[in-house]
């Protein structure tokens, strides 16, 4: 199965699909942090390739409700509209199975509610970080390892040079669940 992971520089989701035997490529404006198939550039450049599944991680800076106090400013300068347009371009891509991942954001009211909201603690990580999934042709993810000790580490992360990158990384347990569960379904 050919898998596109859009908006991923870490290679974590890409490598999880590769480990399950799929032909996967990550794509991001940033270079990949792990060696592997990666297109450094705009994901729209590669949307027309015959992908079987795509997992998209569009930027959330101008969409997330955690930054709601800045929404008025982002609407005036067009950043929010551009982010909504990009999100919808991904949602409407001609790919049979799509997952779009984002935190709780305005897309729930502008477009539609997410199909699922997952937490890292459902997949082996003792942390909280509500992650919305908008799905097309894919089933809901089933929790793989529910753990105790739920800490809001990401929410409390202090400002730093790498804060945005650290906050956006997909947890390994979630990446593995995506690859195993969605890769398996897509092969049926």
Tab-separated table of C-alpha atoms in Angstrom:
chain	number	residue	atom	x	y	z
A	1	UNK	CA	0.000	0.000	0.000
A	2	UNK	CA	1.267	3.508	-0.849
A	3	UNK	CA	1.050	5.847	2.136
A	4	UNK	CA	1.596	9.613	2.283
A	5	UNK	CA	2.281	11.207	5.645
A	6	UNK	CA	1.830	14.944	5.107
A	7	UNK	CA	3.138	17.522	7.550
A	8	UNK	CA	5.609	15.175	9.241
A	9	UNK	CA	9.304	15.931	9.659
A	10	UNK	CA	9.957	13.366	12.422
A	11	UNK	CA	9.403	10.281	10.254
A	12	UNK	CA	7.660	8.563	13.152
A	13	UNK	CA	4.349	7.754	11.403
A	14	UNK	CA	6.132	7.066	8.100
A	15	UNK	CA	8.490	4.587	9.766
A	16	UNK	CA	5.609	2.856	11.568
A	17	UNK	CA	3.902	2.205	8.212
A	18	UNK	CA	7.203	1.047	6.671
A	19	UNK	CA	7.715	-1.355	9.609
A	20	UNK	CA	4.307	-2.859	8.767
A	21	UNK	CA	5.419	-3.476	5.176
A	22	UNK	CA	3.947	-0.445	3.430
A	23	UNK	CA	5.533	1.913	0.904
A	24	UNK	CA	5.380	5.165	2.882
A	25	UNK	CA	6.753	8.649	2.359
A	26	UNK	CA	6.710	11.632	4.692
A	27	UNK	CA	6.432	15.195	3.445
A	28	UNK	CA	7.087	18.471	5.208
A	29	UNK	CA	8.579	21.891	4.580
A	30	UNK	CA	11.295	20.862	7.071
A	31	UNK	CA	13.898	18.169	6.383
A	32	UNK	CA	13.222	14.784	7.935
A	33	UNK	CA	14.856	14.032	11.280
A	34	UNK	CA	15.250	10.334	10.442
A	35	UNK	CA	16.624	8.892	7.212
A	36	UNK	CA	13.889	7.523	4.993
A	37	UNK	CA	11.626	8.419	2.091
A	38	UNK	CA	10.846	12.120	2.520
A	39	UNK	CA	9.783	14.937	0.218
A	40	UNK	CA	10.896	18.304	1.559
A	41	UNK	CA	8.366	20.746	0.191
A	42	UNK	CA	4.675	21.544	0.017
A	43	UNK	CA	2.460	18.456	0.344
A	44	UNK	CA	0.236	19.844	-2.434
A	45	UNK	CA	3.119	19.059	-4.823
A	46	UNK	CA	2.611	15.301	-4.275
A	47	UNK	CA	-1.161	14.963	-3.697
A	48	UNK	CA	-1.826	13.726	-7.248
A	49	UNK	CA	0.358	10.636	-6.887
A	50	UNK	CA	-1.760	7.421	-6.607
A	51	UNK	CA	-1.787	7.119	-2.808
A	52	UNK	CA	-3.888	4.470	-1.070
A	53	UNK	CA	-3.934	6.298	2.253
A	54	UNK	CA	-2.833	9.689	3.569
A	55	UNK	CA	-2.320	10.805	7.147
A	56	UNK	CA	-2.157	14.587	7.274
A	57	UNK	CA	-0.847	16.770	10.098
A	58	UNK	CA	-1.654	20.320	8.926
A	59	UNK	CA	-0.250	23.214	10.959
A	60	UNK	CA	-2.552	24.050	13.860
A	61	UNK	CA	-1.140	27.443	14.879
A	62	UNK	CA	-3.957	29.439	13.303
A	63	UNK	CA	-6.736	26.885	13.909
A	64	UNK	CA	-6.314	25.552	17.449
A	65	UNK	CA	-8.686	26.813	20.114
A	66	UNK	CA	-5.721	27.082	22.488
A	67	UNK	CA	-4.875	30.269	20.554
A	68	UNK	CA	-8.455	31.567	20.379
A	69	UNK	CA	-7.492	34.885	21.960
A	70	UNK	CA	-5.574	35.652	18.733
A	71	UNK	CA	-8.354	34.632	16.301
A	72	UNK	CA	-9.485	38.205	15.536
A	73	UNK	CA	-5.968	39.243	14.526
A	74	UNK	CA	-5.508	36.051	12.459
A	75	UNK	CA	-8.777	36.680	10.613
A	76	UNK	CA	-7.845	40.274	9.789
A	77	UNK	CA	-4.451	39.368	8.301
A	78	UNK	CA	-5.765	36.247	6.507
A	79	UNK	CA	-3.686	33.622	8.322
A	80	UNK	CA	-6.739	31.801	9.619
A	81	UNK	CA	-8.475	31.720	6.228
A	82	UNK	CA	-5.297	30.381	4.586
A	83	UNK	CA	-5.026	27.635	7.217
A	84	UNK	CA	-8.681	26.665	6.801
A	85	UNK	CA	-8.226	26.538	3.014
A	86	UNK	CA	-5.138	24.329	3.355
A	87	UNK	CA	-6.941	21.978	5.767
A	88	UNK	CA	-9.872	21.672	3.351
A	89	UNK	CA	-7.550	21.033	0.381
A	90	UNK	CA	-6.202	18.034	2.288
A	91	UNK	CA	-9.698	16.882	3.270
A	92	UNK	CA	-10.849	17.000	-0.365
A	93	UNK	CA	-7.784	15.268	-1.828
A	94	UNK	CA	-8.565	12.472	-4.274
A	95	UNK	CA	-7.189	9.765	-1.974
A	96	UNK	CA	-9.533	6.939	-0.894
A	97	UNK	CA	-8.497	6.847	2.781
A	98	UNK	CA	-7.586	10.017	4.658
A	99	UNK	CA	-6.926	10.899	8.277
A	100	UNK	CA	-6.414	14.526	9.291
A	101	UNK	CA	-4.939	15.055	12.729
A	102	UNK	CA	-5.207	18.335	14.659
A	103	UNK	CA	-5.872	19.486	18.202
A	104	UNK	CA	-9.311	20.762	19.162
A	105	UNK	CA	-9.775	23.545	16.617
A	106	UNK	CA	-12.200	25.730	14.696
A	107	UNK	CA	-12.639	23.099	11.982
A	108	UNK	CA	-15.193	21.450	14.275
A	109	UNK	CA	-17.514	24.406	13.764
A	110	UNK	CA	-16.428	25.592	10.296
A	111	UNK	CA	-16.539	22.166	8.641
A	112	UNK	CA	-17.599	19.265	10.851
A	113	UNK	CA	-16.880	17.674	14.185
A	114	UNK	CA	-13.984	15.205	14.230
A	115	UNK	CA	-14.813	11.523	13.923
A	116	UNK	CA	-12.707	10.738	16.981
A	117	UNK	CA	-10.719	12.408	19.738
A	118	UNK	CA	-7.826	10.313	21.042
A	119	UNK	CA	-5.392	10.732	23.921
A	120	UNK	CA	-1.768	9.512	24.267
A	121	UNK	CA	-2.687	7.584	27.434
A	122	UNK	CA	-4.865	5.300	25.280
A	123	UNK	CA	-1.753	4.219	23.362
A	124	UNK	CA	0.885	3.625	26.050
A	125	UNK	CA	1.939	7.175	26.985
A	126	UNK	CA	1.025	8.581	30.403
A	127	UNK	CA	0.071	11.994	29.091
A	128	UNK	CA	-2.962	14.003	28.055
A	129	UNK	CA	-3.159	15.766	24.698
A	130	UNK	CA	-6.552	15.718	23.011
A	131	UNK	CA	-5.999	14.920	19.353
A	132	UNK	CA	-8.866	15.116	16.863
A	133	UNK	CA	-9.086	12.823	13.862
A	134	UNK	CA	-11.207	13.587	10.811
A	135	UNK	CA	-11.487	10.341	8.846
A	136	UNK	CA	-12.451	9.343	5.301
A	137	UNK	CA	-12.603	5.628	4.509
A	138	UNK	CA	-10.854	4.675	7.751
A	139	UNK	CA	-12.197	3.196	10.995
A	140	UNK	CA	-11.810	4.763	14.419
A	141	UNK	CA	-8.538	3.900	16.126
A	142	UNK	CA	-8.897	1.343	18.911
A	143	UNK	CA	-6.875	2.010	22.074
A	144	UNK	CA	-3.895	-0.344	22.307
A	145	UNK	CA	-2.484	0.248	25.796
A	146	UNK	CA	-4.464	2.354	28.302
A	147	UNK	CA	-2.097	3.610	31.010
A	148	UNK	CA	-2.419	5.517	34.271
A	149	UNK	CA	-0.344	8.552	35.321
A	150	UNK	CA	-1.954	11.028	32.975
A	151	UNK	CA	0.121	14.200	32.948
A	152	UNK	CA	-0.463	17.363	30.897
A	153	UNK	CA	3.248	17.667	29.997
A	154	UNK	CA	2.649	19.112	26.515
A	155	UNK	CA	0.173	21.699	27.830
A	156	UNK	CA	2.634	22.838	30.506
A	157	UNK	CA	5.685	22.901	28.259
A	158	UNK	CA	7.589	26.159	28.835
A	159	UNK	CA	8.417	28.490	25.960
A	160	UNK	CA	11.540	27.452	24.068
A	161	UNK	CA	13.102	27.535	20.628
A	162	UNK	CA	11.862	23.997	19.859
A	163	UNK	CA	8.491	24.157	21.645
A	164	UNK	CA	6.400	24.045	18.465
A	165	UNK	CA	8.257	21.041	17.087
A	166	UNK	CA	8.110	19.192	20.404
A	167	UNK	CA	4.387	19.859	20.800
A	168	UNK	CA	3.599	18.625	17.309
A	169	UNK	CA	5.355	15.241	17.411
A	170	UNK	CA	3.137	12.186	17.115
A	171	UNK	CA	3.516	9.741	19.979
A	172	UNK	CA	5.096	6.410	18.958
A	173	UNK	CA	2.131	4.408	20.306
A	174	UNK	CA	-0.314	6.434	18.208
A	175	UNK	CA	1.885	6.110	15.099
A	176	UNK	CA	2.060	2.334	15.572
A	177	UNK	CA	-1.715	2.071	16.061
A	178	UNK	CA	-2.316	4.064	12.858
A	179	UNK	CA	0.056	1.863	10.852
A	180	UNK	CA	-1.217	-1.451	12.206
A	181	UNK	CA	-4.945	-0.721	12.293
A	182	UNK	CA	-5.325	1.442	9.201
A	183	UNK	CA	-2.728	-0.489	7.199
A	184	UNK	CA	-4.538	-3.721	7.997
A	185	UNK	CA	-7.969	-2.335	7.041
A	186	UNK	CA	-6.673	-0.872	3.795
A	187	UNK	CA	-5.275	-4.265	2.764
A	188	UNK	CA	-8.665	-5.988	3.122
